[in-house]
Amino acid sequence: MIRVTVIEDKRIIESVFSPADDMLMAWAQENEKNAGYCIFKNSGEIVEVRDNDNVFELLVRATLNYLDLNGVSTGFSHNEELFADLKKLGFAQKETSCEVDIKTFFKPCCNH
């Protein structure tokens, strides 16, 4: 089973992303294997996603869940390399970003 942990320790984040100032990391791990990570900010910005084991959606969902629990209403990214995959998850492309309302993202799709 893959487990996602949000890491705030700047030394750990700097081991994969620099600069680590104002950054958090959602890290996916299965047993001893690093499945991937998502670097993001408390502002709601998704900066980078490294998907080593087809866990892109899991990392983005875990990130948005963390942000939602911390009062952030919008998830977004300026990293154009992520736009295609983010749009598959329901993000909308604006001029220079891809954005999603986090509450809407987690709403059920039907009223059953």
mmCIF file of N, CA, C and O in Angstrom:
data_model
loop_
_atom_site.group_PDB
_atom_site.id
_atom_site.type_symbol
_atom_site.label_atom_id
_atom_site.label_comp_id
_atom_site.label_asym_id
_atom_site.label_seq_id
_atom_site.Cartn_x
_atom_site.Cartn_y
_atom_site.Cartn_z
ATOM 1 N N MET A 1 0.834 -1.171 0.000
ATOM 2 C CA MET A 1 0.000 0.000 0.000
ATOM 3 C C MET A 1 0.889 1.249 0.000
ATOM 4 O O MET A 1 1.857 1.322 0.732
ATOM 5 N N ILE A 2 0.528 2.203 -0.835
ATOM 6 C CA ILE A 2 1.283 3.452 -0.907
ATOM 7 C C ILE A 2 0.782 4.403 0.160
ATOM 8 O O ILE A 2 -0.421 4.584 0.330
ATOM 9 N N ARG A 3 1.714 5.006 0.847
ATOM 10 C CA ARG A 3 1.400 5.952 1.916
ATOM 11 C C ARG A 3 1.982 7.317 1.542
ATOM 12 O O ARG A 3 3.115 7.406 1.072
ATOM 13 N N VAL A 4 1.192 8.390 1.748
ATOM 14 C CA VAL A 4 1.659 9.738 1.468
ATOM 15 C C VAL A 4 1.802 10.489 2.785
ATOM 16 O O VAL A 4 0.881 10.513 3.595
ATOM 17 N N THR A 5 2.961 11.084 2.979
ATOM 18 C CA THR A 5 3.264 11.857 4.170
ATOM 19 C C THR A 5 3.636 13.269 3.757
ATOM 20 O O THR A 5 4.422 13.456 2.836
ATOM 21 N N VAL A 6 3.068 14.269 4.442
ATOM 22 C CA VAL A 6 3.455 15.652 4.174
ATOM 23 C C VAL A 6 4.646 15.979 5.065
ATOM 24 O O VAL A 6 4.606 15.794 6.285
ATOM 25 N N ILE A 7 5.706 16.454 4.432
ATOM 26 C CA ILE A 7 6.961 16.751 5.125
ATOM 27 C C ILE A 7 7.194 18.252 5.121
ATOM 28 O O ILE A 7 7.082 18.903 4.085
ATOM 29 N N GLU A 8 7.518 18.779 6.304
ATOM 30 C CA GLU A 8 7.791 20.204 6.449
ATOM 31 C C GLU A 8 9.270 20.493 6.687
ATOM 32 O O GLU A 8 9.688 21.636 6.606
ATOM 33 N N ASP A 9 10.062 19.470 6.964
ATOM 34 C CA ASP A 9 11.481 19.618 7.277
ATOM 35 C C ASP A 9 12.250 20.095 6.039
ATOM 36 O O ASP A 9 12.368 19.382 5.043
ATOM 37 N N LYS A 10 12.777 21.315 6.105
ATOM 38 C CA LYS A 10 13.460 21.935 4.965
ATOM 39 C C LYS A 10 14.680 21.139 4.506
ATOM 40 O O LYS A 10 15.001 21.101 3.326
ATOM 41 N N ARG A 11 15.386 20.490 5.444
ATOM 42 C CA ARG A 11 16.564 19.697 5.068
ATOM 43 C C ARG A 11 16.174 18.526 4.175
ATOM 44 O O ARG A 11 16.879 18.200 3.215
ATOM 45 N N ILE A 12 15.062 17.901 4.483
ATOM 46 C CA ILE A 12 14.594 16.775 3.667
ATOM 47 C C ILE A 12 14.135 17.278 2.305
ATOM 48 O O ILE A 12 14.474 16.705 1.267
ATOM 49 N N ILE A 13 13.388 18.372 2.299
ATOM 50 C CA ILE A 13 12.896 18.926 1.033
ATOM 51 C C ILE A 13 14.061 19.348 0.150
ATOM 52 O O ILE A 13 14.067 19.082 -1.057
ATOM 53 N N GLU A 14 15.086 19.971 0.736
ATOM 54 C CA GLU A 14 16.254 20.397 -0.044
ATOM 55 C C GLU A 14 17.006 19.228 -0.671
ATOM 56 O O GLU A 14 17.749 19.426 -1.621
ATOM 57 N N SER A 15 16.813 18.030 -0.151
ATOM 58 C CA SER A 15 17.486 16.882 -0.756
ATOM 59 C C SER A 15 16.924 16.567 -2.151
ATOM 60 O O SER A 15 17.571 15.886 -2.937
ATOM 61 N N VAL A 16 15.729 17.082 -2.460
ATOM 62 C CA VAL A 16 15.135 16.843 -3.781
ATOM 63 C C VAL A 16 14.747 18.123 -4.514
ATOM 64 O O VAL A 16 14.511 18.093 -5.723
ATOM 65 N N PHE A 17 14.665 19.251 -3.811
ATOM 66 C CA PHE A 17 14.237 20.500 -4.439
ATOM 67 C C PHE A 17 14.888 21.689 -3.751
ATOM 68 O O PHE A 17 14.913 21.761 -2.522
ATOM 69 N N SER A 18 15.390 22.605 -4.542
ATOM 70 C CA SER A 18 16.009 23.789 -3.971
ATOM 71 C C SER A 18 15.595 25.011 -4.783
ATOM 72 O O SER A 18 15.500 24.918 -6.007
ATOM 73 N N PRO A 19 15.311 26.126 -4.133
ATOM 74 C CA PRO A 19 15.366 26.362 -2.696
ATOM 75 C C PRO A 19 14.120 25.808 -2.007
ATOM 76 O O PRO A 19 13.049 25.760 -2.601
ATOM 77 N N ALA A 20 14.260 25.425 -0.761
ATOM 78 C CA ALA A 20 13.177 24.807 -0.010
ATOM 79 C C ALA A 20 12.396 25.806 0.836
ATOM 80 O O ALA A 20 11.462 25.419 1.533
ATOM 81 N N ASP A 21 12.756 27.080 0.760
ATOM 82 C CA ASP A 21 12.040 28.090 1.544
ATOM 83 C C ASP A 21 10.559 28.097 1.175
ATOM 84 O O ASP A 21 10.203 28.083 -0.007
ATOM 85 N N ASP A 22 9.706 28.103 2.173
ATOM 86 C CA ASP A 22 8.250 28.145 2.001
ATOM 87 C C ASP A 22 7.685 26.931 1.277
ATOM 88 O O ASP A 22 6.563 26.982 0.770
ATOM 89 N N MET A 23 8.440 25.845 1.176
ATOM 90 C CA MET A 23 7.985 24.654 0.467
ATOM 91 C C MET A 23 7.615 23.542 1.445
ATOM 92 O O MET A 23 8.180 23.428 2.532
ATOM 93 N N LEU A 24 6.677 22.735 1.015
ATOM 94 C CA LEU A 24 6.296 21.506 1.705
ATOM 95 C C LEU A 24 6.404 20.382 0.676
ATOM 96 O O LEU A 24 6.447 20.643 -0.529
ATOM 97 N N MET A 25 6.401 19.145 1.150
ATOM 98 C CA MET A 25 6.507 18.020 0.230
ATOM 99 C C MET A 25 5.545 16.925 0.645
ATOM 100 O O MET A 25 5.525 16.510 1.810
ATOM 101 N N ALA A 26 4.716 16.494 -0.300
ATOM 102 C CA ALA A 26 3.906 15.289 -0.115
ATOM 103 C C ALA A 26 4.733 14.159 -0.714
ATOM 104 O O ALA A 26 5.012 14.148 -1.910
ATOM 105 N N TRP A 27 5.139 13.229 0.136
ATOM 106 C CA TRP A 27 6.053 12.166 -0.280
ATOM 107 C C TRP A 27 5.323 10.830 -0.257
ATOM 108 O O TRP A 27 4.758 10.431 0.767
ATOM 109 N N ALA A 28 5.311 10.133 -1.381
ATOM 110 C CA ALA A 28 4.651 8.838 -1.491
ATOM 111 C C ALA A 28 5.685 7.729 -1.364
ATOM 112 O O ALA A 28 6.722 7.760 -2.020
ATOM 113 N N GLN A 29 5.366 6.759 -0.521
ATOM 114 C CA GLN A 29 6.295 5.659 -0.288
ATOM 115 C C GLN A 29 5.514 4.357 -0.181
ATOM 116 O O GLN A 29 4.452 4.302 0.430
ATOM 117 N N GLU A 30 6.067 3.316 -0.789
ATOM 118 C CA GLU A 30 5.520 1.972 -0.640
ATOM 119 C C GLU A 30 6.648 1.071 -0.164
ATOM 120 O O GLU A 30 7.624 0.861 -0.888
ATOM 121 N N ASN A 31 6.516 0.601 1.066
ATOM 122 C CA ASN A 31 7.582 -0.146 1.729
ATOM 123 C C ASN A 31 8.850 0.712 1.730
ATOM 124 O O ASN A 31 8.835 1.803 2.232
ATOM 125 N N GLU A 32 9.909 0.268 1.109
ATOM 126 C CA GLU A 32 11.158 1.043 1.075
ATOM 127 C C GLU A 32 11.314 1.848 -0.215
ATOM 128 O O GLU A 32 12.319 2.505 -0.423
ATOM 129 N N LYS A 33 10.316 1.788 -1.079
ATOM 130 C CA LYS A 33 10.410 2.416 -2.401
ATOM 131 C C LYS A 33 9.774 3.805 -2.413
ATOM 132 O O LYS A 33 8.643 3.985 -1.974
ATOM 133 N N ASN A 34 10.511 4.799 -2.940
ATOM 134 C CA ASN A 34 10.007 6.155 -3.130
ATOM 135 C C ASN A 34 9.151 6.155 -4.386
ATOM 136 O O ASN A 34 9.658 6.027 -5.495
ATOM 137 N N ALA A 35 7.832 6.316 -4.220
ATOM 138 C CA ALA A 35 6.920 6.295 -5.363
ATOM 139 C C ALA A 35 6.824 7.656 -6.046
ATOM 140 O O ALA A 35 6.383 7.757 -7.182
ATOM 141 N N GLY A 36 7.224 8.724 -5.351
ATOM 142 C CA GLY A 36 7.184 10.059 -5.935
ATOM 143 C C GLY A 36 6.942 11.108 -4.880
ATOM 144 O O GLY A 36 6.777 10.808 -3.697
ATOM 145 N N TYR A 37 6.909 12.365 -5.321
ATOM 146 C CA TYR A 37 6.661 13.464 -4.393
ATOM 147 C C TYR A 37 6.059 14.658 -5.114
ATOM 148 O O TYR A 37 6.148 14.773 -6.344
ATOM 149 N N CYS A 38 5.426 15.509 -4.339
ATOM 150 C CA CYS A 38 4.857 16.757 -4.843
ATOM 151 C C CYS A 38 5.400 17.881 -3.962
ATOM 152 O O CYS A 38 5.257 17.846 -2.748
ATOM 153 N N ILE A 39 6.026 18.861 -4.588
ATOM 154 C CA ILE A 39 6.521 20.040 -3.880
ATOM 155 C C ILE A 39 5.453 21.121 -4.024
ATOM 156 O O ILE A 39 4.993 21.403 -5.133
ATOM 157 N N PHE A 40 5.046 21.704 -2.889
ATOM 158 C CA PHE A 40 3.992 22.704 -2.924
ATOM 159 C C PHE A 40 4.185 23.745 -1.832
ATOM 160 O O PHE A 40 5.020 23.584 -0.947
ATOM 161 N N LYS A 41 3.410 24.821 -1.934
ATOM 162 C CA LYS A 41 3.467 25.902 -0.961
ATOM 163 C C LYS A 41 2.143 25.983 -0.203
ATOM 164 O O LYS A 41 1.101 25.592 -0.728
ATOM 165 N N ASN A 42 2.184 26.533 1.009
ATOM 166 C CA ASN A 42 0.968 26.739 1.791
ATOM 167 C C ASN A 42 -0.015 27.670 1.101
ATOM 168 O O ASN A 42 -1.187 27.704 1.459
ATOM 169 N N SER A 43 0.427 28.421 0.112
ATOM 170 C CA SER A 43 -0.450 29.322 -0.634
ATOM 171 C C SER A 43 -1.384 28.556 -1.567
ATOM 172 O O SER A 43 -2.345 29.115 -2.085
ATOM 173 N N GLY A 44 -1.085 27.273 -1.821
ATOM 174 C CA GLY A 44 -1.877 26.460 -2.732
ATOM 175 C C GLY A 44 -1.164 26.143 -4.030
ATOM 176 O O GLY A 44 -1.680 25.402 -4.866
ATOM 177 N N GLU A 45 0.039 26.675 -4.198
ATOM 178 C CA GLU A 45 0.781 26.463 -5.440
ATOM 179 C C GLU A 45 1.470 25.101 -5.459
ATOM 180 O O GLU A 45 2.239 24.763 -4.567
ATOM 181 N N ILE A 46 1.194 24.339 -6.505
ATOM 182 C CA ILE A 46 1.894 23.081 -6.760
ATOM 183 C C ILE A 46 3.074 23.422 -7.660
ATOM 184 O O ILE A 46 2.895 23.883 -8.783
ATOM 185 N N VAL A 47 4.269 23.209 -7.152
ATOM 186 C CA VAL A 47 5.478 23.649 -7.838
ATOM 187 C C VAL A 47 6.050 22.559 -8.738
ATOM 188 O O VAL A 47 6.447 22.818 -9.871
ATOM 189 N N GLU A 48 6.084 21.333 -8.226
ATOM 190 C CA GLU A 48 6.691 20.230 -8.977
ATOM 191 C C GLU A 48 6.084 18.913 -8.527
ATOM 192 O O GLU A 48 5.774 18.744 -7.350
ATOM 193 N N VAL A 49 5.923 17.997 -9.454
ATOM 194 C CA VAL A 49 5.495 16.639 -9.129
ATOM 195 C C VAL A 49 6.476 15.686 -9.787
ATOM 196 O O VAL A 49 6.732 15.778 -10.989
ATOM 197 N N ARG A 50 7.032 14.790 -8.989
ATOM 198 C CA ARG A 50 7.924 13.750 -9.496
ATOM 199 C C ARG A 50 7.192 12.423 -9.294
ATOM 200 O O ARG A 50 7.000 11.983 -8.173
ATOM 201 N N ASP A 51 6.765 11.827 -10.392
ATOM 202 C CA ASP A 51 5.962 10.609 -10.357
ATOM 203 C C ASP A 51 6.830 9.423 -10.768
ATOM 204 O O ASP A 51 7.132 9.248 -11.944
ATOM 205 N N ASN A 52 7.228 8.607 -9.809
ATOM 206 C CA ASN A 52 8.078 7.442 -10.083
ATOM 207 C C ASN A 52 7.296 6.148 -10.246
ATOM 208 O O ASN A 52 7.865 5.137 -10.645
ATOM 209 N N ASP A 53 5.983 6.179 -9.905
ATOM 210 C CA ASP A 53 5.231 4.924 -9.896
ATOM 211 C C ASP A 53 3.745 5.146 -10.178
ATOM 212 O O ASP A 53 2.890 4.592 -9.498
ATOM 213 N N ASN A 54 3.437 6.007 -11.164
ATOM 214 C CA ASN A 54 2.053 6.270 -11.550
ATOM 215 C C ASN A 54 1.200 6.749 -10.366
ATOM 216 O O ASN A 54 0.097 6.260 -10.144
ATOM 217 N N VAL A 55 1.728 7.702 -9.612
ATOM 218 C CA VAL A 55 1.033 8.214 -8.425
ATOM 219 C C VAL A 55 0.713 9.709 -8.535
ATOM 220 O O VAL A 55 0.453 10.355 -7.530
ATOM 221 N N PHE A 56 0.696 10.257 -9.738
ATOM 222 C CA PHE A 56 0.448 11.686 -9.926
ATOM 223 C C PHE A 56 -0.860 12.109 -9.255
ATOM 224 O O PHE A 56 -0.894 13.054 -8.470
ATOM 225 N N GLU A 57 -1.951 11.414 -9.570
ATOM 226 C CA GLU A 57 -3.247 11.777 -9.002
ATOM 227 C C GLU A 57 -3.241 11.656 -7.482
ATOM 228 O O GLU A 57 -3.755 12.534 -6.781
ATOM 229 N N LEU A 58 -2.667 10.598 -6.958
ATOM 230 C CA LEU A 58 -2.584 10.408 -5.513
ATOM 231 C C LEU A 58 -1.844 11.569 -4.855
ATOM 232 O O LEU A 58 -2.288 12.109 -3.833
ATOM 233 N N LEU A 59 -0.724 11.982 -5.422
ATOM 234 C CA LEU A 59 0.062 13.078 -4.858
ATOM 235 C C LEU A 59 -0.704 14.399 -4.893
ATOM 236 O O LEU A 59 -0.696 15.154 -3.919
ATOM 237 N N VAL A 60 -1.381 14.675 -6.008
ATOM 238 C CA VAL A 60 -2.146 15.920 -6.117
ATOM 239 C C VAL A 60 -3.322 15.901 -5.146
ATOM 240 O O VAL A 60 -3.588 16.884 -4.454
ATOM 241 N N ARG A 61 -4.024 14.788 -5.051
ATOM 242 C CA ARG A 61 -5.153 14.687 -4.109
ATOM 243 C C ARG A 61 -4.679 14.859 -2.662
ATOM 244 O O ARG A 61 -5.316 15.555 -1.873
ATOM 245 N N ALA A 62 -3.580 14.225 -2.306
ATOM 246 C CA ALA A 62 -3.049 14.357 -0.945
ATOM 247 C C ALA A 62 -2.646 15.803 -0.658
ATOM 248 O O ALA A 62 -2.890 16.333 0.422
ATOM 249 N N THR A 63 -2.043 16.447 -1.646
ATOM 250 C CA THR A 63 -1.639 17.840 -1.504
ATOM 251 C C THR A 63 -2.855 18.736 -1.318
ATOM 252 O O THR A 63 -2.904 19.568 -0.401
ATOM 253 N N LEU A 64 -3.862 18.570 -2.179
ATOM 254 C CA LEU A 64 -5.072 19.392 -2.068
ATOM 255 C C LEU A 64 -5.811 19.123 -0.764
ATOM 256 O O LEU A 64 -6.363 20.053 -0.163
ATOM 257 N N ASN A 65 -5.813 17.893 -0.304
ATOM 258 C CA ASN A 65 -6.445 17.574 0.975
ATOM 259 C C ASN A 65 -5.733 18.298 2.120
ATOM 260 O O ASN A 65 -6.378 18.894 2.992
ATOM 261 N N TYR A 66 -4.422 18.266 2.120
ATOM 262 C CA TYR A 66 -3.641 18.973 3.145
ATOM 263 C C TYR A 66 -3.961 20.471 3.105
ATOM 264 O O TYR A 66 -4.184 21.095 4.144
ATOM 265 N N LEU A 67 -3.964 21.039 1.904
ATOM 266 C CA LEU A 67 -4.248 22.468 1.769
ATOM 267 C C LEU A 67 -5.659 22.794 2.256
ATOM 268 O O LEU A 67 -5.873 23.787 2.958
ATOM 269 N N ASP A 68 -6.626 21.961 1.891
ATOM 270 C CA ASP A 68 -8.009 22.161 2.320
ATOM 271 C C ASP A 68 -8.113 22.148 3.847
ATOM 272 O O ASP A 68 -8.766 23.011 4.444
ATOM 273 N N LEU A 69 -7.465 21.197 4.477
ATOM 274 C CA LEU A 69 -7.492 21.108 5.936
ATOM 275 C C LEU A 69 -6.809 22.300 6.608
ATOM 276 O O LEU A 69 -7.036 22.560 7.793
ATOM 277 N N ASN A 70 -6.001 23.026 5.840
ATOM 278 C CA ASN A 70 -5.313 24.201 6.364
ATOM 279 C C ASN A 70 -5.910 25.509 5.839
ATOM 280 O O ASN A 70 -5.266 26.558 5.860
ATOM 281 N N GLY A 71 -7.157 25.443 5.350
ATOM 282 C CA GLY A 71 -7.902 26.641 4.999
ATOM 283 C C GLY A 71 -7.603 27.261 3.649
ATOM 284 O O GLY A 71 -8.020 28.391 3.384
ATOM 285 N N VAL A 72 -6.919 26.549 2.782
ATOM 286 C CA VAL A 72 -6.615 27.084 1.447
ATOM 287 C C VAL A 72 -7.779 26.713 0.522
ATOM 288 O O VAL A 72 -8.241 25.579 0.523
ATOM 289 N N SER A 73 -8.255 27.661 -0.272
ATOM 290 C CA SER A 73 -9.430 27.408 -1.109
ATOM 291 C C SER A 73 -9.110 27.090 -2.567
ATOM 292 O O SER A 73 -9.921 26.492 -3.259
ATOM 293 N N THR A 74 -7.925 27.478 -3.041
ATOM 294 C CA THR A 74 -7.580 27.263 -4.447
ATOM 295 C C THR A 74 -6.231 26.579 -4.581
ATOM 296 O O THR A 74 -5.255 26.995 -3.970
ATOM 297 N N GLY A 75 -6.199 25.521 -5.379
ATOM 298 C CA GLY A 75 -4.942 24.879 -5.752
ATOM 299 C C GLY A 75 -4.571 25.354 -7.143
ATOM 300 O O GLY A 75 -5.446 25.510 -8.002
ATOM 301 N N PHE A 76 -3.292 25.603 -7.366
ATOM 302 C CA PHE A 76 -2.881 26.106 -8.680
ATOM 303 C C PHE A 76 -1.425 25.757 -8.946
ATOM 304 O O PHE A 76 -0.675 25.401 -8.048
ATOM 305 N N SER A 77 -1.053 25.876 -10.218
ATOM 306 C CA SER A 77 0.330 25.664 -10.613
ATOM 307 C C SER A 77 0.672 26.592 -11.767
ATOM 308 O O SER A 77 -0.165 26.859 -12.635
ATOM 309 N N HIS A 78 1.901 27.072 -11.766
ATOM 310 C CA HIS A 78 2.436 27.845 -12.883
ATOM 311 C C HIS A 78 3.383 26.992 -13.718
ATOM 312 O O HIS A 78 3.920 27.470 -14.709
ATOM 313 N N ASN A 79 3.594 25.742 -13.305
ATOM 314 C CA ASN A 79 4.498 24.829 -13.998
ATOM 315 C C ASN A 79 3.775 24.222 -15.204
ATOM 316 O O ASN A 79 2.995 23.283 -15.068
ATOM 317 N N GLU A 80 4.047 24.748 -16.388
ATOM 318 C CA GLU A 80 3.351 24.322 -17.600
ATOM 319 C C GLU A 80 3.533 22.840 -17.901
ATOM 320 O O GLU A 80 2.687 22.234 -18.562
ATOM 321 N N GLU A 81 4.601 22.232 -17.421
ATOM 322 C CA GLU A 81 4.822 20.799 -17.638
ATOM 323 C C GLU A 81 3.749 19.955 -16.952
ATOM 324 O O GLU A 81 3.516 18.816 -17.342
ATOM 325 N N LEU A 82 3.078 20.516 -15.943
ATOM 326 C CA LEU A 82 2.053 19.788 -15.198
ATOM 327 C C LEU A 82 0.643 20.013 -15.736
ATOM 328 O O LEU A 82 -0.282 19.285 -15.376
ATOM 329 N N PHE A 83 0.463 21.015 -16.600
ATOM 330 C CA PHE A 83 -0.874 21.426 -17.019
ATOM 331 C C PHE A 83 -1.706 20.285 -17.603
ATOM 332 O O PHE A 83 -2.873 20.120 -17.252
ATOM 333 N N ALA A 84 -1.169 19.502 -18.498
ATOM 334 C CA ALA A 84 -1.945 18.434 -19.151
ATOM 335 C C ALA A 84 -2.493 17.444 -18.117
ATOM 336 O O ALA A 84 -3.678 17.087 -18.163
ATOM 337 N N ASP A 85 -1.654 17.024 -17.192
ATOM 338 C CA ASP A 85 -2.098 16.066 -16.177
ATOM 339 C C ASP A 85 -3.045 16.711 -15.172
ATOM 340 O O ASP A 85 -4.002 16.077 -14.718
ATOM 341 N N LEU A 86 -2.813 17.965 -14.819
ATOM 342 C CA LEU A 86 -3.710 18.659 -13.890
ATOM 343 C C LEU A 86 -5.091 18.854 -14.515
ATOM 344 O O LEU A 86 -6.114 18.687 -13.838
ATOM 345 N N LYS A 87 -5.136 19.161 -15.797
ATOM 346 C CA LYS A 87 -6.428 19.337 -16.468
ATOM 347 C C LYS A 87 -7.217 18.029 -16.488
ATOM 348 O O LYS A 87 -8.440 18.048 -16.381
ATOM 349 N N LYS A 88 -6.548 16.893 -16.562
ATOM 350 C CA LYS A 88 -7.227 15.592 -16.507
ATOM 351 C C LYS A 88 -7.914 15.389 -15.156
ATOM 352 O O LYS A 88 -8.878 14.632 -15.058
ATOM 353 N N LEU A 89 -7.416 16.065 -14.128
ATOM 354 C CA LEU A 89 -7.989 15.942 -12.788
ATOM 355 C C LEU A 89 -9.054 16.996 -12.506
ATOM 356 O O LEU A 89 -9.627 17.010 -11.422
ATOM 357 N N GLY A 90 -9.291 17.902 -13.451
ATOM 358 C CA GLY A 90 -10.328 18.904 -13.268
ATOM 359 C C GLY A 90 -9.839 20.323 -13.076
ATOM 360 O O GLY A 90 -10.634 21.235 -12.858
ATOM 361 N N PHE A 91 -8.542 20.534 -13.151
ATOM 362 C CA PHE A 91 -8.001 21.891 -13.088
ATOM 363 C C PHE A 91 -8.364 22.608 -14.393
ATOM 364 O O PHE A 91 -8.478 21.974 -15.441
ATOM 365 N N ALA A 92 -8.524 23.929 -14.320
ATOM 366 C CA ALA A 92 -8.812 24.737 -15.502
ATOM 367 C C ALA A 92 -7.606 25.614 -15.807
ATOM 368 O O ALA A 92 -7.049 26.242 -14.899
ATOM 369 N N GLN A 93 -7.235 25.669 -17.079
ATOM 370 C CA GLN A 93 -6.092 26.486 -17.457
ATOM 371 C C GLN A 93 -6.518 27.933 -17.608
ATOM 372 O O GLN A 93 -7.492 28.255 -18.279
ATOM 373 N N LYS A 94 -5.799 28.811 -16.928
ATOM 374 C CA LYS A 94 -5.947 30.257 -17.079
ATOM 375 C C LYS A 94 -4.801 30.702 -17.977
ATOM 376 O O LYS A 94 -4.147 29.879 -18.600
ATOM 377 N N GLU A 95 -4.492 31.975 -18.022
ATOM 378 C CA GLU A 95 -3.414 32.442 -18.896
ATOM 379 C C GLU A 95 -2.074 31.795 -18.569
ATOM 380 O O GLU A 95 -1.450 31.192 -19.419
ATOM 381 N N THR A 96 -1.623 31.937 -17.332
ATOM 382 C CA THR A 96 -0.293 31.436 -16.966
ATOM 383 C C THR A 96 -0.345 30.403 -15.850
ATOM 384 O O THR A 96 0.663 30.107 -15.231
ATOM 385 N N SER A 97 -1.547 29.861 -15.592
ATOM 386 C CA SER A 97 -1.662 28.887 -14.509
ATOM 387 C C SER A 97 -2.761 27.883 -14.798
ATOM 388 O O SER A 97 -3.560 28.052 -15.706
ATOM 389 N N CYS A 98 -2.772 26.842 -14.001
ATOM 390 C CA CYS A 98 -3.834 25.851 -13.985
ATOM 391 C C CYS A 98 -4.387 25.888 -12.563
ATOM 392 O O CYS A 98 -3.611 25.807 -11.605
ATOM 393 N N GLU A 99 -5.725 26.010 -12.405
ATOM 394 C CA GLU A 99 -6.309 26.227 -11.088
ATOM 395 C C GLU A 99 -7.507 25.321 -10.853
ATOM 396 O O GLU A 99 -8.178 24.905 -11.788
ATOM 397 N N VAL A 100 -7.776 25.078 -9.554
ATOM 398 C CA VAL A 100 -8.970 24.333 -9.167
ATOM 399 C C VAL A 100 -9.451 24.844 -7.812
ATOM 400 O O VAL A 100 -8.647 25.170 -6.943
ATOM 401 N N ASP A 101 -10.774 24.953 -7.675
ATOM 402 C CA ASP A 101 -11.368 25.248 -6.376
ATOM 403 C C ASP A 101 -11.337 23.943 -5.587
ATOM 404 O O ASP A 101 -11.903 22.934 -6.026
ATOM 405 N N ILE A 102 -10.679 23.946 -4.445
ATOM 406 C CA ILE A 102 -10.447 22.702 -3.712
ATOM 407 C C ILE A 102 -11.750 22.093 -3.201
ATOM 408 O O ILE A 102 -11.947 20.876 -3.276
ATOM 409 N N LYS A 103 -12.677 22.899 -2.693
ATOM 410 C CA LYS A 103 -13.961 22.356 -2.198
ATOM 411 C C LYS A 103 -14.719 21.673 -3.332
ATOM 412 O O LYS A 103 -15.275 20.596 -3.151
ATOM 413 N N THR A 104 -14.745 22.287 -4.511
ATOM 414 C CA THR A 104 -15.419 21.693 -5.664
ATOM 415 C C THR A 104 -14.712 20.416 -6.100
ATOM 416 O O THR A 104 -15.362 19.433 -6.461
ATOM 417 N N PHE A 105 -13.390 20.405 -6.038
ATOM 418 C CA PHE A 105 -12.602 19.235 -6.421
ATOM 419 C C PHE A 105 -13.018 18.004 -5.626
ATOM 420 O O PHE A 105 -13.108 16.902 -6.170
ATOM 421 N N PHE A 106 -13.303 18.180 -4.340
ATOM 422 C CA PHE A 106 -13.622 17.050 -3.486
ATOM 423 C C PHE A 106 -15.123 16.757 -3.359
ATOM 424 O O PHE A 106 -15.493 15.819 -2.666
ATOM 425 N N LYS A 107 -15.986 17.535 -4.041
ATOM 426 C CA LYS A 107 -17.420 17.261 -3.985
ATOM 427 C C LYS A 107 -17.732 15.986 -4.763
ATOM 428 O O LYS A 107 -17.145 15.746 -5.810
ATOM 429 N N PRO A 108 -18.705 15.207 -4.268
ATOM 430 C CA PRO A 108 -19.115 14.020 -5.016
ATOM 431 C C PRO A 108 -19.702 14.420 -6.371
ATOM 432 O O PRO A 108 -20.256 15.497 -6.521
ATOM 433 N N CYS A 109 -19.615 13.521 -7.332
ATOM 434 C CA CYS A 109 -20.058 13.853 -8.677
ATOM 435 C C CYS A 109 -21.569 13.770 -8.852
ATOM 436 O O CYS A 109 -22.112 14.286 -9.802
ATOM 437 N N CYS A 110 -22.270 13.086 -7.969
ATOM 438 C CA CYS A 110 -23.719 12.974 -8.121
ATOM 439 C C CYS A 110 -24.417 13.031 -6.769
ATOM 440 O O CYS A 110 -23.790 12.990 -5.725
ATOM 441 N N ASN A 111 -25.721 13.109 -6.785
ATOM 442 C CA ASN A 111 -26.503 13.274 -5.546
ATOM 443 C C ASN A 111 -27.096 11.972 -5.048
ATOM 444 O O ASN A 111 -28.144 11.965 -4.424
ATOM 445 N N HIS A 112 -26.500 10.850 -5.324
ATOM 446 C CA HIS A 112 -27.044 9.548 -4.892
ATOM 447 C C HIS A 112 -26.551 9.170 -3.541
ATOM 448 O O HIS A 112 -25.522 9.341 -3.106
#
